[in-house]
GROMACS .gro file of N, CA, C and O in nm:
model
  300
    1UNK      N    1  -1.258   1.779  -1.960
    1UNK     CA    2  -1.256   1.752  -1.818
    1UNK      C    3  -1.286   1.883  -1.744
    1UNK      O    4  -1.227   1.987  -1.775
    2UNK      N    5  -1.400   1.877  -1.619
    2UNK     CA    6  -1.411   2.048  -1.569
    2UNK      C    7  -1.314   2.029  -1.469
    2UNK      O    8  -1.280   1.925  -1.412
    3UNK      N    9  -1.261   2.185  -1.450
    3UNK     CA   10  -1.214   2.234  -1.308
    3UNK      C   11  -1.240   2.123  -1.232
    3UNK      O   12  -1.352   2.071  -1.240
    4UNK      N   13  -1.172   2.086  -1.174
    4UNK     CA   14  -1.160   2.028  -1.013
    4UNK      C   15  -1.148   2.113  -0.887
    4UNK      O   16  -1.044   2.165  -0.848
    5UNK      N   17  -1.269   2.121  -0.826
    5UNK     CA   18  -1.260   2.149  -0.704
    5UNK      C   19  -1.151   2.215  -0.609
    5UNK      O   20  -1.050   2.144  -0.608
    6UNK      N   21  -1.137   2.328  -0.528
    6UNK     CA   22  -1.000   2.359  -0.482
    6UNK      C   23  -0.955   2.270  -0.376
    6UNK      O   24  -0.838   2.240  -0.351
    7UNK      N   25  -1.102   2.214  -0.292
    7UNK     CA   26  -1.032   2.079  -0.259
    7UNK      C   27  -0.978   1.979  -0.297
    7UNK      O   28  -0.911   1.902  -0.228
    8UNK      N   29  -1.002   1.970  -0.408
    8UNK     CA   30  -0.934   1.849  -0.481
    8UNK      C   31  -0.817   1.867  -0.501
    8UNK      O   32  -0.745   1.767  -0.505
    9UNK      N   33  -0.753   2.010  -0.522
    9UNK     CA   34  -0.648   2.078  -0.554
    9UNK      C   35  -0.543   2.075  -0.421
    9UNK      O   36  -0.424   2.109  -0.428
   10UNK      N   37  -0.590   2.042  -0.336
   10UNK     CA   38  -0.517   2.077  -0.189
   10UNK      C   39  -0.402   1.990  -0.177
   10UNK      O   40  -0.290   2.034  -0.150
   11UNK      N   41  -0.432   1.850  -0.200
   11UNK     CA   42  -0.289   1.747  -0.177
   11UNK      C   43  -0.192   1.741  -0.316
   11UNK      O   44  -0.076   1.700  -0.315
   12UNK      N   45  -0.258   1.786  -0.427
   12UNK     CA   46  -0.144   1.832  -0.557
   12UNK      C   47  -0.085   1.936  -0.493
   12UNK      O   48   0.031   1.926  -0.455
   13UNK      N   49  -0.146   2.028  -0.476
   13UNK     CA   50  -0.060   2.157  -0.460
   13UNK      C   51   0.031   2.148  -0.350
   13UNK      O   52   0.147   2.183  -0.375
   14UNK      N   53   0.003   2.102  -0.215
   14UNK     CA   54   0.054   2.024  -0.119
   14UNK      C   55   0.258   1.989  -0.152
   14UNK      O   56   0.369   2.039  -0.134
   15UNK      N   57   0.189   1.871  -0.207
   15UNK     CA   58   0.284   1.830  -0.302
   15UNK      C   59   0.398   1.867  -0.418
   15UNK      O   60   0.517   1.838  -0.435
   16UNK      N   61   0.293   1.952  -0.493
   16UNK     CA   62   0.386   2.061  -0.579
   16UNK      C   63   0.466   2.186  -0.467
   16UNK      O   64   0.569   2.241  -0.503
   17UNK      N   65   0.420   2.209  -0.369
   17UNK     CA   66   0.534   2.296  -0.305
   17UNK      C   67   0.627   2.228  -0.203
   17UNK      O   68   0.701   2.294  -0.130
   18UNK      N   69   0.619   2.081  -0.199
   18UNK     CA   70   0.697   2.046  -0.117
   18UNK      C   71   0.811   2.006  -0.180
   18UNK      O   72   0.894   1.946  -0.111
   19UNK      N   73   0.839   2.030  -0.319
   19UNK     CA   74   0.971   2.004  -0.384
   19UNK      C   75   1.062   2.097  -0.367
   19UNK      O   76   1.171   2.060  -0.324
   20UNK      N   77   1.042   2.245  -0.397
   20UNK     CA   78   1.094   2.371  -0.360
   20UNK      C   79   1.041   2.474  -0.363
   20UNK      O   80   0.932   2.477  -0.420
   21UNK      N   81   1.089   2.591  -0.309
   21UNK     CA   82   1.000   2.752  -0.299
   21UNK      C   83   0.952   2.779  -0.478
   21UNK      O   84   1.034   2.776  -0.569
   22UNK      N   85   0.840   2.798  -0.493
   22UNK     CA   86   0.781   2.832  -0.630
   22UNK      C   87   0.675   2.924  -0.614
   22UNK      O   88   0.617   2.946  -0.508
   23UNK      N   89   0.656   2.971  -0.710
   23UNK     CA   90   0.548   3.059  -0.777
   23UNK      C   91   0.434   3.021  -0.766
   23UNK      O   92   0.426   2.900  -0.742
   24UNK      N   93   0.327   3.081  -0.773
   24UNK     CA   94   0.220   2.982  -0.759
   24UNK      C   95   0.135   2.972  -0.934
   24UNK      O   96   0.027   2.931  -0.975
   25UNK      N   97   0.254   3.034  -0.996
   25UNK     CA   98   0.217   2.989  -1.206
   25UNK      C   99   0.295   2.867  -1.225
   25UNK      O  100   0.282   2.774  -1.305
   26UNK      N  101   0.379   2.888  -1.133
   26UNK     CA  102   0.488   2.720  -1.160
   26UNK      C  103   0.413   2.605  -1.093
   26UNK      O  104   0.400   2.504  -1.161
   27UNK      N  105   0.356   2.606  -0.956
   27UNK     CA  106   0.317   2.562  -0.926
   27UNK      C  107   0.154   2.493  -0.997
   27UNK      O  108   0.116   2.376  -0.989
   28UNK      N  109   0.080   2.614  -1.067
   28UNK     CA  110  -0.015   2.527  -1.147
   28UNK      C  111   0.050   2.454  -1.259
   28UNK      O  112   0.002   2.357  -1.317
   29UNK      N  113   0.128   2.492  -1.275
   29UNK     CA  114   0.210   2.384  -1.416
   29UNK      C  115   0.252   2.240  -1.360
   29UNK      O  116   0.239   2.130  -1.414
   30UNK      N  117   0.281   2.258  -1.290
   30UNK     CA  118   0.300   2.129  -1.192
   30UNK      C  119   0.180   2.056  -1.141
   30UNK      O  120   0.182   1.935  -1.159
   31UNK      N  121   0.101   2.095  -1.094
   31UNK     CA  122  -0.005   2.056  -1.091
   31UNK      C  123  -0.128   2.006  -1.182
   31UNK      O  124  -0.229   1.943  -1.151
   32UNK      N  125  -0.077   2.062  -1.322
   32UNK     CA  126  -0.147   2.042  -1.435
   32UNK      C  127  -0.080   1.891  -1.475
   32UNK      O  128  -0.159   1.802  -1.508
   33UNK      N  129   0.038   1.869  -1.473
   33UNK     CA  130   0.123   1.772  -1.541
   33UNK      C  131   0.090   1.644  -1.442
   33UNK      O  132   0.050   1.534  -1.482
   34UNK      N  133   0.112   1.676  -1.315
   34UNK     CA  134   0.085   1.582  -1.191
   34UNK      C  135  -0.057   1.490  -1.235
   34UNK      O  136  -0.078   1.370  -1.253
   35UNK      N  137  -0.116   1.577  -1.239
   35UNK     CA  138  -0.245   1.519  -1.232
   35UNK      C  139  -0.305   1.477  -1.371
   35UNK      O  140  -0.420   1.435  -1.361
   36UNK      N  141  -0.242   1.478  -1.518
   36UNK     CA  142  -0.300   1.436  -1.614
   36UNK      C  143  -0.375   1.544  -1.665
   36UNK      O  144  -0.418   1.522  -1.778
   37UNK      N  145  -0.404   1.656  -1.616
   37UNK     CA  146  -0.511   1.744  -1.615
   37UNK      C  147  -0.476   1.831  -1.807
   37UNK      O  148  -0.365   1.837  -1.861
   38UNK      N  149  -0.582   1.874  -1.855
   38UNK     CA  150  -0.580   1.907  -2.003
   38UNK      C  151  -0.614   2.034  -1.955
   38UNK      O  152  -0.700   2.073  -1.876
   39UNK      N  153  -0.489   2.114  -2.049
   39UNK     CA  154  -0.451   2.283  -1.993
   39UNK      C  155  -0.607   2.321  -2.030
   39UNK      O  156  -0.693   2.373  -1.959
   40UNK      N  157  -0.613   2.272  -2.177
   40UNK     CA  158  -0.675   2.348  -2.269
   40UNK      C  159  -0.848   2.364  -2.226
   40UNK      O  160  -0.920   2.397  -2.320
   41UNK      N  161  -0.898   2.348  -2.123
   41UNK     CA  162  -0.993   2.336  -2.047
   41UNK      C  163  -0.972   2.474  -1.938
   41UNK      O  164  -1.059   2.558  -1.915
   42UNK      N  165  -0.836   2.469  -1.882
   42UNK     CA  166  -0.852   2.519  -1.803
   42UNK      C  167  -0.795   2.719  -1.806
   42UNK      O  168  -0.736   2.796  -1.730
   43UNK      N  169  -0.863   2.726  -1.950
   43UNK     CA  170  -0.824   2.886  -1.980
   43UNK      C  171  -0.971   2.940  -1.972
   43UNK      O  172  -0.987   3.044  -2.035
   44UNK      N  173  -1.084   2.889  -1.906
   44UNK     CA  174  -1.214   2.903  -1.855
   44UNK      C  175  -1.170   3.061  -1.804
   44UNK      O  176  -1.058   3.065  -1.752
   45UNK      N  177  -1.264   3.226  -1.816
   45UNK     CA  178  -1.217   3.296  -1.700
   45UNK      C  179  -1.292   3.310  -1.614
   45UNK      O  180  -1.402   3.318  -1.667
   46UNK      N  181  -1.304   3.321  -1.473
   46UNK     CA  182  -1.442   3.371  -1.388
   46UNK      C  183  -1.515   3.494  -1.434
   46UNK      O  184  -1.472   3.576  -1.515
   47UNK      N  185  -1.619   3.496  -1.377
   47UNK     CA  186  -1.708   3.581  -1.439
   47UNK      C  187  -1.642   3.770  -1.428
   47UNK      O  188  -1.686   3.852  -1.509
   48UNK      N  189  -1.539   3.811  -1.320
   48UNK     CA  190  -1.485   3.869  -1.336
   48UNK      C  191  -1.402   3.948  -1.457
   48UNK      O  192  -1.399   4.066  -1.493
   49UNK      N  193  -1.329   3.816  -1.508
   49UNK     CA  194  -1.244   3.814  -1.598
   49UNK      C  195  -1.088   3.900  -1.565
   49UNK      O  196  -1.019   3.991  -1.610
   50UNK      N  197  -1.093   3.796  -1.450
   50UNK     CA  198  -0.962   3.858  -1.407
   50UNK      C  199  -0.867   3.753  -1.328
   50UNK      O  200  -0.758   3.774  -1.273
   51UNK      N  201  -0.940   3.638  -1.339
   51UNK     CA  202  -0.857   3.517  -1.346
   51UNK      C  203  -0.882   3.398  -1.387
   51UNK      O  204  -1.002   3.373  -1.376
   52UNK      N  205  -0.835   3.332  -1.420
   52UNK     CA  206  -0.896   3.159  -1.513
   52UNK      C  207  -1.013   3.097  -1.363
   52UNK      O  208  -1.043   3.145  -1.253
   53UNK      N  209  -1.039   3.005  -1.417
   53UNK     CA  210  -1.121   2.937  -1.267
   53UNK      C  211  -0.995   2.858  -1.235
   53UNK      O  212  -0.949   2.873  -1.122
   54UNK      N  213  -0.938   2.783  -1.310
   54UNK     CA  214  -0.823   2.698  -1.218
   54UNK      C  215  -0.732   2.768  -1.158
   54UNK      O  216  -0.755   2.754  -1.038
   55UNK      N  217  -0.639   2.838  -1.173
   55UNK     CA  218  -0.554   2.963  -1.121
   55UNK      C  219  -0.608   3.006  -1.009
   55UNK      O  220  -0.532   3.041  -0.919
   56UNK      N  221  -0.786   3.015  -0.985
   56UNK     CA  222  -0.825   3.087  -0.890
   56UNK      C  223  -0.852   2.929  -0.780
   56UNK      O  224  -0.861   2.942  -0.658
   57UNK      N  225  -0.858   2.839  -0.825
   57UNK     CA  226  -0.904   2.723  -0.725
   57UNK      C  227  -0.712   2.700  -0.696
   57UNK      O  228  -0.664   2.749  -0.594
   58UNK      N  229  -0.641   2.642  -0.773
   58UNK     CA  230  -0.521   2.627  -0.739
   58UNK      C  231  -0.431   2.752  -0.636
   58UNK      O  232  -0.325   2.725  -0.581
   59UNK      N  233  -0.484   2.857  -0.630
   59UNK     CA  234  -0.442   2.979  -0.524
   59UNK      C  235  -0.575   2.952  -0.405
   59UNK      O  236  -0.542   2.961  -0.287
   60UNK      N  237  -0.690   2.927  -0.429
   60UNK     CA  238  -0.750   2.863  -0.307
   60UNK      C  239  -0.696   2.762  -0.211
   60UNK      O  240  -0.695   2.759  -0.088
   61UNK      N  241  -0.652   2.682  -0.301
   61UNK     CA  242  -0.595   2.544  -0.266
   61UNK      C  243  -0.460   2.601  -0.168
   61UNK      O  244  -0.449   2.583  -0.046
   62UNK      N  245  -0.403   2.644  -0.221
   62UNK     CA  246  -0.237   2.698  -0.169
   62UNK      C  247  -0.288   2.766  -0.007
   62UNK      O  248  -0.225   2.746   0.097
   63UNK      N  249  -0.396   2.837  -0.017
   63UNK     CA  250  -0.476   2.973   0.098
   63UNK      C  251  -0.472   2.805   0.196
   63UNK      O  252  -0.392   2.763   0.280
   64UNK      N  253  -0.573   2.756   0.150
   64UNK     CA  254  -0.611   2.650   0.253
   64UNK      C  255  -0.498   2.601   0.308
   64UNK      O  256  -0.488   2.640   0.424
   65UNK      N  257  -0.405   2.530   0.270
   65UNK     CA  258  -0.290   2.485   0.291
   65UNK      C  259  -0.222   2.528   0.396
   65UNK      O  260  -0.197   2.460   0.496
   66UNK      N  261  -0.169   2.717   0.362
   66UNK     CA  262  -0.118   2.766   0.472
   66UNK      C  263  -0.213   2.778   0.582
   66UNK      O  264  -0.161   2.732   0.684
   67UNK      N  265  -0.345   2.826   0.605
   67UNK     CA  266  -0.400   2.844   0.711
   67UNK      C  267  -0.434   2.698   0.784
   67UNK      O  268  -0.505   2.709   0.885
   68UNK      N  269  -0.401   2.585   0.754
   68UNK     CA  270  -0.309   2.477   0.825
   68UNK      C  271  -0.240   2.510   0.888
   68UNK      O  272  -0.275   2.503   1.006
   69UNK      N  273  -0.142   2.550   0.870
   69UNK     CA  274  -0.001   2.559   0.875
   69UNK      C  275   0.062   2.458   0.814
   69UNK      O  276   0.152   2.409   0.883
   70UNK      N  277   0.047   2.410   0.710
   70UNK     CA  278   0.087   2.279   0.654
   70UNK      C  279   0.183   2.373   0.557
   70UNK      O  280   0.280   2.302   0.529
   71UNK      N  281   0.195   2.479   0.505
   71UNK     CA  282   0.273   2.544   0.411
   71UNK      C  283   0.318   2.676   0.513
   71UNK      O  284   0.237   2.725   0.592
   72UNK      N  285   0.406   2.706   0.504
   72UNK     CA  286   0.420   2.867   0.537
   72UNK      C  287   0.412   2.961   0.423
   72UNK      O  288   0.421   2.902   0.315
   73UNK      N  289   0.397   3.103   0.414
   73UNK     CA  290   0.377   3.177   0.317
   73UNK      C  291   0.528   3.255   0.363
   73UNK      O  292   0.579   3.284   0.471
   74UNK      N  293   0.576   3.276   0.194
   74UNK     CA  294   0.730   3.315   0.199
   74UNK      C  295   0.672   3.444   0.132
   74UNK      O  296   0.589   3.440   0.041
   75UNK      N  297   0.729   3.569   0.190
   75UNK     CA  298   0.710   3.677   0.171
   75UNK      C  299   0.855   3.717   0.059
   75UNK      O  300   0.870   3.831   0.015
   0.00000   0.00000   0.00000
């Protein structure tokens, strides 16, 4: 299964932080499980190699969120 989109990622993640304050590594775990999604796909790294592609769409996803204001960012 490829990466999904960080839009696609927006109402999981949404969701995964509206249970309680988390991480955003807990939060892809949650999001992995939520959605059926197969880890083992998603150890892809960007061309960087300095973060997976999902890790980097699932922290997109979270960005979008707050600049809603639909999440606040907890310092």
């Amino acid at each position: 299964m490829p990466v999904p989109d960080f839009q696609s990622l927006m109402l999981p993640a949404l969701k995964a932080f509206a249970d309680e304050e988390a991480l955003l590594y807990e939060i892809r775990k949650r999001i992995t499980a939520a959605e059926g999604l197969s880890v083992g796909g998603f150890r892809d790294m960007l061309p960087s190699g300095r973060q997976t592609a999902f890790g980097n769409r699932v922290n997109r996803a979270a960005i979008h969120t707050m600049n809603t204001e639909l999440l606040a960012r907890i310092n």
